[in-house]
Amino acid sequence: MTPKPLQDSKQPTGAHLNDPHVPHHDQPNAHGHGNNHRHDNADHNHSHSHSHSHTDNQRIVTIAFAIIASYMIVEVIGGYITGSLALLSDAGHMFSDAVSLAMTLFAFIIGKKSATSNKTFGYRRFEILIALINGLTLLIISAGIIYEAVLRFQQPPQIATTGMLFISTIGLIVNLVVAKLMHGGDTDNLNMKSAYLHVLSDLLGSVAAIIAAIVIMLFGWVWADAAVSVLVALLIVRSGYAVVKNAAHILMEGAPNDIDQSVIIKTLSAHPNVLSVHDLHVWTITSGLHSLSCHIIVPSSLTLQQTDALLSDLQHELQHLGIGHSTLQFESDLHAHSAQFNCDITSAPPAHTHAH
């Protein structure tokens, strides 16, 4: 038997209208389409919630950017007037945070653009690209801190501890306010998390500077500045690596870490009209938006109305498992099919073309 046409959560199943294996009296009616409408509502609710989360994140990042940028300008002016290198250096750290927040904000704005004929999933993946850039920037900043610390171990500089303590304390207060603000957002969003880690790294830098200043003032251990800086850099490396790893995993179409494929296969197979499942693929479009496609073997005796109901039931179950968009292809048990759970697309034949 020829496999039934591909059925997508975004399309009605009227594609079966021309299926020669379905009796005329079993062709879909208004009731059959009603089953699919129930899934569309669930998908709409998921998108609505996703949109609200993005709006909140965008508002939070905008406020955080305004605070960081304003303080950066104050530090630049103060450093220029007083000739303080420490002020200008801290302004440089604030500048890196401001750039990170600006890119994050830009990604949220671009991510709202609608899908097009050549960007069928829209621009939501742009957020992951920015997260990757932010993660790599964290690693570069860490390398710079460690390099500078090594130089200071070799030739400890004269440090104005009073000015260092004052500047670090003000910087800590600003970063605490921004970090608290951003922590109220969706930190499960990789783009948001990468920007938050930038602010957190600056916050840790301020804490380290305060500790170092106090140690130097009490004991005269000038090397404490470099030692504490290395510890902070290692913490930043850990965070930056995690962001880069997660972003690369998503860009490589890796399966989401919070989705258990064995649970998916068990849930789908539990339906009495599902004989087996194969060619299962699960991936992430952007943070919090997972997609799935698979082939499902069903009895050849099923009518079109029964497959419509089955499609609606399965997609409803997938919604509960965190799958926001699913494409299920039904195949008859009389149809020759692969027994592979995950199909290896690298061994698939090239697309068939016709010569003109």
Short mmCIF file of C-alpha atoms in Angstrom, two decimals:
data_model
loop_
_atom_site.label_atom_id
_atom_site.label_comp_id
_atom_site.label_asym_id
_atom_site.label_seq_id
_atom_site.Cartn_x
_atom_site.Cartn_y
_atom_site.Cartn_z
CA MET A 1 0.00 0.00 0.00
CA THR A 2 1.23 3.52 -0.77
CA PRO A 3 2.06 5.42 2.43
CA LYS A 4 -0.44 8.02 3.48
CA PRO A 5 0.70 11.59 2.81
CA LEU A 6 2.74 13.46 5.36
CA GLN A 7 0.65 15.08 8.08
CA ASP A 8 1.87 18.21 9.80
CA SER A 9 0.63 19.89 12.94
CA LYS A 10 0.25 23.11 10.97
CA GLN A 11 -1.78 21.60 8.11
CA PRO A 12 -5.23 20.03 7.89
CA THR A 13 -5.28 16.36 7.00
CA GLY A 14 -7.40 16.89 3.92
CA ALA A 15 -4.39 15.73 1.92
CA HIS A 16 -5.92 12.27 2.24
CA LEU A 17 -8.89 13.25 0.07
CA ASN A 18 -7.34 11.65 -3.00
CA ASP A 19 -6.10 8.52 -1.25
CA PRO A 20 -7.35 5.66 -3.48
CA HIS A 21 -7.24 3.25 -0.54
CA VAL A 22 -9.82 5.17 1.51
CA PRO A 23 -13.48 4.37 0.75
CA HIS A 24 -15.53 7.34 -0.45
CA HIS A 25 -17.86 7.25 2.56
CA ASP A 26 -14.83 7.53 4.88
CA GLN A 27 -13.56 10.79 3.40
CA PRO A 28 -13.17 13.54 6.06
CA ASN A 29 -16.03 15.75 7.03
CA ALA A 30 -16.32 18.83 9.25
CA HIS A 31 -16.00 16.66 12.35
CA GLY A 32 -12.66 15.27 11.19
CA HIS A 33 -11.24 18.75 10.77
CA GLY A 34 -12.49 19.66 14.21
CA ASN A 35 -10.02 17.19 15.73
CA ASN A 36 -7.13 19.01 14.11
CA HIS A 37 -8.49 22.35 15.25
CA ARG A 38 -8.05 21.24 18.87
CA HIS A 39 -4.31 20.79 18.31
CA ASP A 40 -3.99 24.14 16.57
CA ASN A 41 -5.45 25.81 19.66
CA ALA A 42 -2.89 24.08 21.87
CA ASP A 43 -0.10 25.15 19.55
CA HIS A 44 -1.46 28.70 19.56
CA ASN A 45 -1.42 28.75 23.36
CA HIS A 46 2.21 27.58 23.34
CA SER A 47 3.16 30.32 20.86
CA HIS A 48 1.23 32.91 22.89
CA SER A 49 3.13 31.96 26.05
CA HIS A 50 6.43 31.94 24.14
CA SER A 51 5.67 35.43 22.82
CA HIS A 52 4.92 36.77 26.31
CA SER A 53 8.22 35.35 27.58
CA HIS A 54 10.12 37.04 24.75
CA THR A 55 8.38 40.37 25.42
CA ASP A 56 9.34 40.23 29.12
CA ASN A 57 12.93 39.31 28.26
CA GLN A 58 13.17 42.17 25.77
CA ARG A 59 11.87 44.68 28.33
CA ILE A 60 14.31 43.47 30.99
CA VAL A 61 17.30 43.57 28.63
CA THR A 62 16.34 47.10 27.51
CA ILE A 63 16.31 48.38 31.11
CA ALA A 64 19.56 46.55 31.92
CA PHE A 65 21.23 48.03 28.83
CA ALA A 66 20.12 51.56 29.83
CA ILE A 67 21.59 51.15 33.34
CA ILE A 68 24.90 49.67 32.16
CA ALA A 69 25.34 52.19 29.32
CA SER A 70 24.56 55.15 31.60
CA TYR A 71 27.07 54.07 34.25
CA MET A 72 29.66 53.39 31.54
CA ILE A 73 29.33 56.98 30.26
CA VAL A 74 29.71 58.32 33.82
CA GLU A 75 32.88 56.25 34.30
CA VAL A 76 34.37 57.42 31.00
CA ILE A 77 33.75 61.07 31.92
CA GLY A 78 35.08 60.51 35.45
CA GLY A 79 38.16 58.71 34.18
CA TYR A 80 38.88 61.44 31.66
CA ILE A 81 38.53 64.23 34.24
CA THR A 82 40.49 62.50 37.02
CA GLY A 83 42.95 60.67 34.78
CA SER A 84 42.09 57.42 36.57
CA LEU A 85 43.11 54.35 34.57
CA ALA A 86 41.05 52.18 36.94
CA LEU A 87 37.89 54.08 36.05
CA LEU A 88 38.58 53.82 32.32
CA SER A 89 39.40 50.11 32.69
CA ASP A 90 36.13 49.42 34.50
CA ALA A 91 34.32 51.43 31.82
CA GLY A 92 35.82 49.01 29.31
CA HIS A 93 34.25 46.10 31.20
CA MET A 94 30.93 47.92 31.23
CA PHE A 95 31.27 48.51 27.49
CA SER A 96 31.60 44.77 26.86
CA ASP A 97 28.44 44.20 28.93
CA ALA A 98 26.60 46.93 27.01
CA VAL A 99 27.58 45.39 23.67
CA SER A 100 26.46 41.95 24.87
CA LEU A 101 23.10 43.32 26.03
CA ALA A 102 22.66 45.27 22.78
CA MET A 103 23.25 42.11 20.72
CA THR A 104 20.85 40.17 22.93
CA LEU A 105 18.19 42.85 22.50
CA PHE A 106 18.77 42.88 18.74
CA ALA A 107 18.35 39.10 18.63
CA PHE A 108 14.99 39.29 20.45
CA ILE A 109 13.79 41.95 17.98
CA ILE A 110 14.95 40.03 14.90
CA GLY A 111 13.51 36.80 16.33
CA LYS A 112 10.01 38.29 16.14
CA LYS A 113 10.13 38.55 12.36
CA SER A 114 7.61 36.31 10.62
CA ALA A 115 8.58 33.22 8.66
CA THR A 116 9.19 33.61 4.93
CA SER A 117 9.34 31.26 1.97
CA ASN A 118 13.11 30.82 2.45
CA LYS A 119 13.15 31.20 6.27
CA THR A 120 10.37 28.75 7.02
CA PHE A 121 11.01 28.72 10.78
CA GLY A 122 11.39 32.50 10.92
CA TYR A 123 14.42 34.13 12.56
CA ARG A 124 14.22 32.59 16.02
CA ARG A 125 17.49 30.71 15.51
CA PHE A 126 19.22 34.12 15.40
CA GLU A 127 19.00 34.16 19.20
CA ILE A 128 21.19 31.06 19.34
CA LEU A 129 23.79 32.67 17.07
CA ILE A 130 24.00 35.67 19.40
CA ALA A 131 24.25 33.35 22.42
CA LEU A 132 27.17 31.59 20.71
CA ILE A 133 28.91 34.94 20.10
CA ASN A 134 28.33 35.99 23.72
CA GLY A 135 29.71 32.67 24.96
CA LEU A 136 32.83 32.98 22.81
CA THR A 137 33.28 36.56 24.05
CA LEU A 138 33.23 35.30 27.64
CA LEU A 139 36.04 32.86 26.80
CA ILE A 140 38.07 35.63 25.13
CA ILE A 141 37.60 37.94 28.13
CA SER A 142 38.71 35.12 30.45
CA ALA A 143 41.84 34.54 28.39
CA GLY A 144 42.62 38.27 28.55
CA ILE A 145 42.20 38.32 32.35
CA ILE A 146 44.49 35.30 32.80
CA TYR A 147 47.12 36.81 30.48
CA GLU A 148 47.07 40.10 32.38
CA ALA A 149 47.25 38.22 35.71
CA VAL A 150 50.37 36.34 34.59
CA LEU A 151 52.04 39.65 33.71
CA ARG A 152 51.11 41.05 37.13
CA PHE A 153 52.52 38.00 38.89
CA GLN A 154 55.83 38.67 37.15
CA GLN A 155 55.81 42.43 37.70
CA PRO A 156 53.33 43.47 40.42
CA PRO A 157 52.19 47.05 39.77
CA GLN A 158 51.58 49.81 42.28
CA ILE A 159 47.87 49.70 43.16
CA ALA A 160 45.85 52.61 44.55
CA THR A 161 43.78 50.44 46.86
CA THR A 162 41.45 53.20 48.11
CA GLY A 163 40.37 54.19 44.60
CA MET A 164 40.22 50.53 43.60
CA LEU A 165 37.91 49.75 46.54
CA PHE A 166 35.64 52.73 45.85
CA ILE A 167 35.27 52.04 42.12
CA SER A 168 34.75 48.30 42.66
CA THR A 169 32.05 48.93 45.27
CA ILE A 170 30.10 51.26 42.98
CA GLY A 171 30.50 48.76 40.12
CA LEU A 172 29.30 45.94 42.38
CA ILE A 173 26.14 47.88 43.29
CA VAL A 174 25.35 48.59 39.63
CA ASN A 175 25.97 44.98 38.60
CA LEU A 176 23.89 43.66 41.52
CA VAL A 177 20.93 45.78 40.39
CA VAL A 178 21.27 44.62 36.77
CA ALA A 179 21.87 40.96 37.73
CA LYS A 180 18.80 40.99 40.01
CA LEU A 181 16.76 42.50 37.19
CA MET A 182 17.91 39.95 34.62
CA HIS A 183 17.50 37.03 36.99
CA GLY A 184 13.79 37.86 36.97
CA GLY A 185 13.69 37.05 33.26
CA ASP A 186 13.65 33.70 31.50
CA THR A 187 17.17 32.44 32.29
CA ASP A 188 16.31 29.14 30.57
CA ASN A 189 16.48 31.13 27.34
CA LEU A 190 20.04 30.62 26.07
CA ASN A 191 20.26 34.13 24.62
CA MET A 192 19.11 35.66 27.91
CA LYS A 193 21.42 33.38 29.89
CA SER A 194 24.49 34.38 27.86
CA ALA A 195 23.81 38.09 28.49
CA TYR A 196 23.15 37.40 32.18
CA LEU A 197 26.50 35.59 32.45
CA HIS A 198 28.25 38.63 30.98
CA VAL A 199 26.80 40.80 33.75
CA LEU A 200 27.53 38.11 36.35
CA SER A 201 31.17 37.91 35.23
CA ASP A 202 31.51 41.66 35.73
CA LEU A 203 29.84 41.32 39.14
CA LEU A 204 32.34 38.63 40.14
CA GLY A 205 35.12 40.87 38.89
CA SER A 206 33.92 43.64 41.22
CA VAL A 207 33.77 41.20 44.16
CA ALA A 208 37.27 39.99 43.35
CA ALA A 209 38.59 43.55 43.18
CA ILE A 210 37.02 44.40 46.56
CA ILE A 211 38.54 41.31 48.19
CA ALA A 212 41.92 42.00 46.62
CA ALA A 213 41.86 45.66 47.70
CA ILE A 214 41.07 44.72 51.32
CA VAL A 215 43.79 42.02 51.38
CA ILE A 216 46.37 44.43 49.96
CA MET A 217 45.38 47.16 52.44
CA LEU A 218 45.62 44.76 55.41
CA PHE A 219 48.60 42.58 54.49
CA GLY A 220 50.33 44.30 51.58
CA TRP A 221 49.99 41.21 49.37
CA VAL A 222 49.97 42.88 45.96
CA TRP A 223 49.81 39.51 44.20
CA ALA A 224 46.31 38.99 45.66
CA ASP A 225 44.88 41.13 42.84
CA ALA A 226 46.20 38.75 40.17
CA ALA A 227 45.37 35.60 42.17
CA VAL A 228 41.72 36.53 42.70
CA SER A 229 41.45 37.59 39.04
CA VAL A 230 42.55 34.13 37.90
CA LEU A 231 39.89 32.47 40.07
CA VAL A 232 37.22 34.73 38.58
CA ALA A 233 38.49 34.03 35.05
CA LEU A 234 38.21 30.28 35.61
CA LEU A 235 34.60 30.69 36.76
CA ILE A 236 33.87 32.74 33.63
CA VAL A 237 35.51 30.05 31.46
CA ARG A 238 33.19 27.45 32.93
CA SER A 239 30.10 29.56 32.23
CA GLY A 240 31.25 30.60 28.76
CA TYR A 241 32.03 27.01 27.80
CA ALA A 242 28.55 25.88 28.89
CA VAL A 243 26.90 28.56 26.71
CA VAL A 244 29.07 27.74 23.68
CA LYS A 245 28.45 24.01 24.12
CA ASN A 246 24.66 24.43 24.34
CA ALA A 247 24.53 26.86 21.41
CA ALA A 248 26.65 24.56 19.22
CA HIS A 249 24.45 21.60 20.20
CA ILE A 250 21.33 23.44 19.03
CA LEU A 251 22.97 24.65 15.81
CA MET A 252 24.04 21.04 15.10
CA GLU A 253 20.36 19.98 15.42
CA GLY A 254 21.12 17.95 18.53
CA ALA A 255 18.28 16.44 20.54
CA PRO A 256 17.12 18.70 23.42
CA ASN A 257 18.64 17.76 26.77
CA ASP A 258 15.28 18.15 28.51
CA ILE A 259 13.47 15.79 26.13
CA ASP A 260 13.68 12.03 26.79
CA GLN A 261 13.28 10.20 23.47
CA SER A 262 12.50 6.93 25.23
CA VAL A 263 9.51 8.62 26.89
CA ILE A 264 8.37 9.94 23.51
CA ILE A 265 8.56 6.52 21.86
CA LYS A 266 6.78 4.92 24.84
CA THR A 267 4.01 7.54 24.76
CA LEU A 268 3.42 7.22 21.02
CA SER A 269 3.57 3.42 21.09
CA ALA A 270 1.04 3.25 23.93
CA HIS A 271 -1.79 4.15 21.54
CA PRO A 272 -3.60 0.96 20.39
CA ASN A 273 -3.49 2.01 16.72
CA VAL A 274 0.28 2.62 16.71
CA LEU A 275 2.16 -0.52 15.69
CA SER A 276 5.66 0.98 15.75
CA VAL A 277 7.60 4.23 15.45
CA HIS A 278 10.78 4.88 13.48
CA ASP A 279 12.83 7.64 11.83
CA LEU A 280 12.38 9.81 14.93
CA HIS A 281 14.08 13.21 14.95
CA VAL A 282 13.84 15.78 17.75
CA TRP A 283 15.58 19.15 17.63
CA THR A 284 15.42 22.69 19.01
CA ILE A 285 14.61 25.71 16.86
CA THR A 286 15.35 28.16 19.68
CA SER A 287 15.25 28.06 23.47
CA GLY A 288 11.95 26.57 24.62
CA LEU A 289 10.72 25.64 21.14
CA HIS A 290 11.25 21.97 20.25
CA SER A 291 10.27 20.19 17.03
CA LEU A 292 9.75 16.54 16.16
CA SER A 293 9.24 14.42 13.06
CA CYS A 294 8.76 10.67 12.82
CA HIS A 295 7.16 7.83 10.86
CA ILE A 296 4.37 5.85 12.51
CA ILE A 297 3.21 2.42 11.35
CA VAL A 298 -0.56 1.97 11.63
CA PRO A 299 -2.93 -0.87 10.66
CA SER A 300 -3.93 -0.78 6.98
CA SER A 301 -7.56 -1.17 8.06
CA LEU A 302 -7.71 2.34 9.57
CA THR A 303 -10.07 4.78 7.88
CA LEU A 304 -9.11 8.38 7.20
CA GLN A 305 -11.31 9.61 10.03
CA GLN A 306 -9.55 7.23 12.41
CA THR A 307 -6.11 8.48 11.33
CA ASP A 308 -7.33 12.06 11.79
CA ALA A 309 -8.35 11.24 15.35
CA LEU A 310 -5.06 9.40 15.92
CA LEU A 311 -3.06 12.39 14.65
CA SER A 312 -4.89 14.74 16.99
CA ASP A 313 -4.41 12.42 19.99
CA LEU A 314 -0.68 11.91 19.37
CA GLN A 315 0.07 15.58 18.82
CA HIS A 316 -1.85 16.44 21.98
CA GLU A 317 0.35 13.99 23.91
CA LEU A 318 3.49 15.48 22.34
CA GLN A 319 2.41 18.94 23.48
CA HIS A 320 2.43 17.66 27.06
CA LEU A 321 5.97 16.35 26.53
CA GLY A 322 7.23 19.79 25.48
CA ILE A 323 7.11 19.38 21.69
CA GLY A 324 5.75 22.63 20.23
CA HIS A 325 5.75 21.56 16.58
CA SER A 326 5.43 18.00 15.25
CA THR A 327 5.24 16.36 11.85
CA LEU A 328 3.93 12.78 11.87
CA GLN A 329 3.97 10.59 8.77
CA PHE A 330 1.62 7.60 8.91
CA GLU A 331 2.58 4.44 7.03
CA SER A 332 0.50 1.31 6.51
CA ASP A 333 1.74 -1.95 7.98
CA LEU A 334 1.70 -3.23 4.36
CA HIS A 335 4.24 -0.57 3.36
CA ALA A 336 7.93 -1.50 3.31
CA HIS A 337 9.66 0.67 5.89
CA SER A 338 12.90 1.08 7.79
CA ALA A 339 13.29 -0.58 11.16
CA GLN A 340 15.72 2.10 12.34
CA PHE A 341 14.62 4.09 15.36
CA ASN A 342 16.73 7.08 14.25
CA CYS A 343 17.24 7.14 10.48
CA ASP A 344 20.79 7.94 9.32
CA ILE A 345 20.20 10.66 6.72
CA THR A 346 23.87 10.62 5.71
CA SER A 347 23.22 7.34 3.88
CA ALA A 348 20.08 8.63 2.16
CA PRO A 349 20.16 8.70 -1.67
CA PRO A 350 20.47 12.09 -3.39
CA ALA A 351 17.32 13.91 -4.45
CA HIS A 352 15.86 12.53 -7.69
CA THR A 353 16.01 14.98 -10.57
CA HIS A 354 14.54 14.91 -14.05
CA ALA A 355 16.46 16.03 -17.11
CA HIS A 356 14.71 18.59 -19.30
#
